[in-house]
mmCIF file of C-alpha atoms in Angstrom:
data_model
loop_
_atom_site.group_PDB
_atom_site.id
_atom_site.type_symbol
_atom_site.label_atom_id
_atom_site.label_comp_id
_atom_site.label_asym_id
_atom_site.label_seq_id
_atom_site.Cartn_x
_atom_site.Cartn_y
_atom_site.Cartn_z
ATOM 1 C CA MET A 1446 0.202 -0.017 -0.264
ATOM 2 C CA ASN A 1447 1.307 3.503 -0.752
ATOM 3 C CA LEU A 1448 0.574 6.547 0.954
ATOM 4 C CA VAL A 1449 0.123 9.838 -1.443
ATOM 5 C CA LYS A 1450 -0.514 13.143 -0.103
ATOM 6 C CA LYS A 1451 -2.879 15.080 -2.160
ATOM 7 C CA ASN A 1452 -3.341 19.031 -2.332
ATOM 8 C CA GLY A 1453 -6.538 18.943 -4.245
ATOM 9 C CA ASN A 1454 -4.671 18.433 -7.563
ATOM 10 C CA ARG A 1455 -5.536 14.961 -9.335
ATOM 11 C CA PHE A 1456 -1.549 14.268 -10.494
ATOM 12 C CA PRO A 1457 0.357 14.482 -7.075
ATOM 13 C CA SER A 1458 3.401 14.192 -8.778
ATOM 14 C CA PHE A 1459 3.491 17.301 -10.380
ATOM 15 C CA SER A 1460 1.810 19.359 -7.693
ATOM 16 C CA PRO A 1461 4.700 20.888 -6.370
ATOM 17 C CA MET A 1462 6.138 21.881 -9.888
ATOM 18 C CA PHE A 1463 2.859 23.644 -10.311
ATOM 19 C CA ASP A 1464 2.136 25.300 -6.951
ATOM 20 C CA ASP A 1465 5.950 27.149 -7.627
ATOM 21 C CA PHE A 1466 4.775 27.755 -11.241
ATOM 22 C CA PHE A 1467 1.444 29.683 -10.399
ATOM 23 C CA GLY A 1468 2.344 30.921 -6.858
ATOM 24 C CA ARG A 1469 5.178 33.260 -8.375
ATOM 25 C CA GLU A 1470 5.116 36.794 -10.058
ATOM 26 C CA LEU A 1471 5.604 36.346 -13.604
ATOM 27 C CA PHE A 1472 8.680 38.412 -13.906
ATOM 28 C CA ASN A 1473 10.153 37.646 -10.133
ATOM 29 C CA TRP A 1474 11.331 34.672 -10.689
ATOM 30 C CA GLY A 1475 13.659 33.644 -7.272
ATOM 31 C CA ASN A 1476 13.556 36.876 -6.142
ATOM 32 C CA ASN A 1477 11.987 37.253 -2.696
ATOM 33 C CA ASN A 1478 13.447 40.511 -2.151
ATOM 34 C CA TYR A 1479 10.369 42.485 -2.547
ATOM 35 C CA SER A 1480 8.084 44.001 0.280
ATOM 36 C CA SER A 1481 4.338 43.408 0.855
ATOM 37 C CA THR A 1482 4.177 46.810 -1.156
ATOM 38 C CA SER A 1483 6.093 45.457 -4.055
ATOM 39 C CA THR A 1484 9.014 47.757 -3.438
ATOM 40 C CA THR A 1485 12.746 46.307 -3.266
ATOM 41 C CA MET A 1486 14.362 46.212 -0.040
ATOM 42 C CA PRO A 1487 18.295 46.739 -0.105
ATOM 43 C CA SER A 1488 20.420 43.568 0.474
ATOM 44 C CA VAL A 1489 22.765 44.392 3.519
ATOM 45 C CA ASN A 1490 26.384 42.949 4.085
ATOM 46 C CA ILE A 1491 27.687 42.819 7.739
ATOM 47 C CA ARG A 1492 30.885 41.888 9.086
ATOM 48 C CA GLU A 1493 32.665 41.828 11.883
ATOM 49 C CA THR A 1494 36.569 42.181 12.528
ATOM 50 C CA GLY A 1495 38.475 42.648 15.532
ATOM 51 C CA GLU A 1496 38.376 46.443 15.001
ATOM 52 C CA ASN A 1497 35.147 47.451 14.253
ATOM 53 C CA TYR A 1498 31.468 46.380 12.529
ATOM 54 C CA GLU A 1499 31.637 46.861 8.613
ATOM 55 C CA VAL A 1500 27.586 47.242 7.464
ATOM 56 C CA GLU A 1501 27.157 47.560 3.669
ATOM 57 C CA VAL A 1502 23.951 48.228 1.884
ATOM 58 C CA ALA A 1503 23.345 48.067 -1.790
ATOM 59 C CA ALA A 1504 21.393 51.042 -2.677
ATOM 60 C CA PRO A 1505 21.728 51.967 -6.254
ATOM 61 C CA GLY A 1506 20.466 55.095 -7.754
ATOM 62 C CA MET A 1507 20.573 57.461 -4.203
ATOM 63 C CA ASP A 1508 22.380 60.214 -3.322
ATOM 64 C CA LYS A 1509 23.723 60.450 0.014
ATOM 65 C CA LYS A 1510 21.212 63.080 0.773
ATOM 66 C CA ASP A 1511 18.458 60.649 0.598
ATOM 67 C CA PHE A 1512 19.821 58.392 3.200
ATOM 68 C CA LYS A 1513 18.887 58.974 6.987
ATOM 69 C CA ILE A 1514 20.833 56.865 9.695
ATOM 70 C CA THR A 1515 20.293 56.807 13.378
ATOM 71 C CA LEU A 1516 21.547 55.593 16.682
ATOM 72 C CA ASP A 1517 19.283 55.506 19.535
ATOM 73 C CA GLY A 1518 20.272 53.392 22.330
ATOM 74 C CA ASN A 1519 21.909 50.042 20.830
ATOM 75 C CA LEU A 1520 19.198 50.535 17.727
ATOM 76 C CA LEU A 1521 20.839 51.482 14.809
ATOM 77 C CA THR A 1522 18.348 52.539 11.593
ATOM 78 C CA ILE A 1523 19.211 52.974 8.040
ATOM 79 C CA SER A 1524 16.635 54.495 6.174
ATOM 80 C CA SER A 1525 16.304 56.286 3.144
ATOM 81 C CA PHE A 1526 13.429 58.234 0.948
ATOM 82 C CA LYS A 1527 13.422 59.158 -2.446
ATOM 83 C CA GLN A 1528 10.802 61.100 -4.495
ATOM 84 C CA GLN A 1529 10.710 62.120 -8.175
ATOM 85 C CA SER A 1530 8.521 63.736 -10.402
ATOM 86 C CA SER A 1531 8.420 65.032 -13.844
ATOM 87 C CA GLU A 1532 5.550 66.813 -16.139
ATOM 88 C CA GLU A 1533 5.354 67.229 -19.848
ATOM 89 C CA THR A 1534 2.599 69.754 -21.275
ATOM 90 C CA GLU A 1535 1.721 69.703 -24.782
ATOM 91 C CA ASP A 1536 -1.090 71.503 -26.736
ATOM 92 C CA ARG A 1537 -4.303 69.094 -25.471
ATOM 93 C CA TYR A 1538 -2.660 66.804 -22.595
ATOM 94 C CA THR A 1539 -0.314 67.567 -19.572
ATOM 95 C CA ARG A 1540 1.494 64.117 -18.421
ATOM 96 C CA ARG A 1541 2.799 63.940 -14.999
ATOM 97 C CA GLU A 1542 4.678 60.845 -13.690
ATOM 98 C CA PHE A 1543 5.483 60.421 -9.709
ATOM 99 C CA SER A 1544 8.168 57.941 -7.951
ATOM 100 C CA TYR A 1545 8.464 57.136 -4.505
ATOM 101 C CA GLN A 1546 11.165 54.774 -3.141
ATOM 102 C CA SER A 1547 11.599 54.132 0.356
ATOM 103 C CA PHE A 1548 12.969 51.753 2.934
ATOM 104 C CA GLN A 1549 14.018 51.141 6.405
ATOM 105 C CA ARG A 1550 16.200 48.780 7.949
ATOM 106 C CA SER A 1551 17.306 48.152 12.064
ATOM 107 C CA PHE A 1552 20.020 46.387 13.681
ATOM 108 C CA GLN A 1553 20.755 45.981 17.410
ATOM 109 C CA LEU A 1554 23.916 46.374 17.995
ATOM 110 C CA PRO A 1555 25.728 44.551 20.811
ATOM 111 C CA LYS A 1556 25.192 46.278 24.580
ATOM 112 C CA ASP A 1557 28.627 48.578 25.710
ATOM 113 C CA VAL A 1558 30.956 47.206 22.697
ATOM 114 C CA VAL A 1559 30.163 49.939 20.196
ATOM 115 C CA ASP A 1560 32.288 53.304 19.884
ATOM 116 C CA GLN A 1561 28.814 55.223 19.152
ATOM 117 C CA ASP A 1562 31.059 58.765 18.865
ATOM 118 C CA LYS A 1563 33.245 57.253 16.068
ATOM 119 C CA ILE A 1564 30.853 55.634 13.787
ATOM 120 C CA SER A 1565 31.204 56.970 10.082
ATOM 121 C CA ALA A 1566 29.220 56.683 6.714
ATOM 122 C CA ARG A 1567 30.059 56.707 3.063
ATOM 123 C CA TYR A 1568 28.116 56.412 -0.107
ATOM 124 C CA GLU A 1569 29.867 55.496 -3.355
ATOM 125 C CA ASN A 1570 29.317 53.750 -6.443
ATOM 126 C CA GLY A 1571 25.737 52.546 -5.393
ATOM 127 C CA LEU A 1572 27.108 51.436 -1.875
ATOM 128 C CA LEU A 1573 26.421 52.629 1.445
ATOM 129 C CA ASN A 1574 29.410 51.763 3.888
ATOM 130 C CA LEU A 1575 29.175 52.223 7.997
ATOM 131 C CA SER A 1576 32.114 51.575 9.835
ATOM 132 C CA ILE A 1577 31.126 50.824 13.580
ATOM 133 C CA PRO A 1578 33.953 50.843 15.545
ATOM 134 C CA LYS A 1579 34.204 49.048 18.843
ATOM 135 C CA LYS A 1580 35.115 49.852 22.232
ATOM 136 C CA GLU A 1581 39.265 49.480 23.420
ATOM 137 C CA GLU A 1582 37.690 46.899 25.831
ATOM 138 C CA ALA A 1583 35.427 45.203 23.766
ATOM 139 C CA LYS A 1584 38.583 44.291 21.158
ATOM 140 C CA LYS A 1585 39.791 41.765 23.398
ATOM 141 C CA ALA A 1586 40.441 38.743 21.788
ATOM 142 C CA PRO A 1587 38.216 35.784 23.353
ATOM 143 C CA LYS A 1588 40.108 33.604 25.994
ATOM 144 C CA LEU A 1589 40.642 30.209 25.432
ATOM 145 C CA ILE A 1590 39.539 27.772 28.175
ATOM 146 C CA GLU A 1591 41.555 24.674 28.449
ATOM 147 C CA ILE A 1592 39.399 21.972 29.198
ATOM 148 C CA ALA A 1593 41.317 19.593 32.230
#
């Protein structure tokens, strides 16, 4: 006796393929980086070194004036808002186009590890780079504990 799971489909062996095909947007194959409002959420890389944390945000097409970076306690928030509009007037019509793009990403930083006064940011070639230095006491190498 074989047990076959039915998902309401008459052909259970094809069910995952069709569910995957019909469950996706037409031109969004494999890109799950969209929010519920169909706007993109930028990818973020976070790297820890002995001296600092490095945050890299992929946000092409922005200007550095479009970003807002705040640190509230240990909560680092990176947000951006960009608005564009254009208007074209002809004899019998006026064409107006508006575009809005925004995002917000927040990260909880380790408590009492970050030197808040020395955080720096720069934006170039579509990448926002933050350097978040550690306090001197947090830069110590981890202590190796030997097992007896």
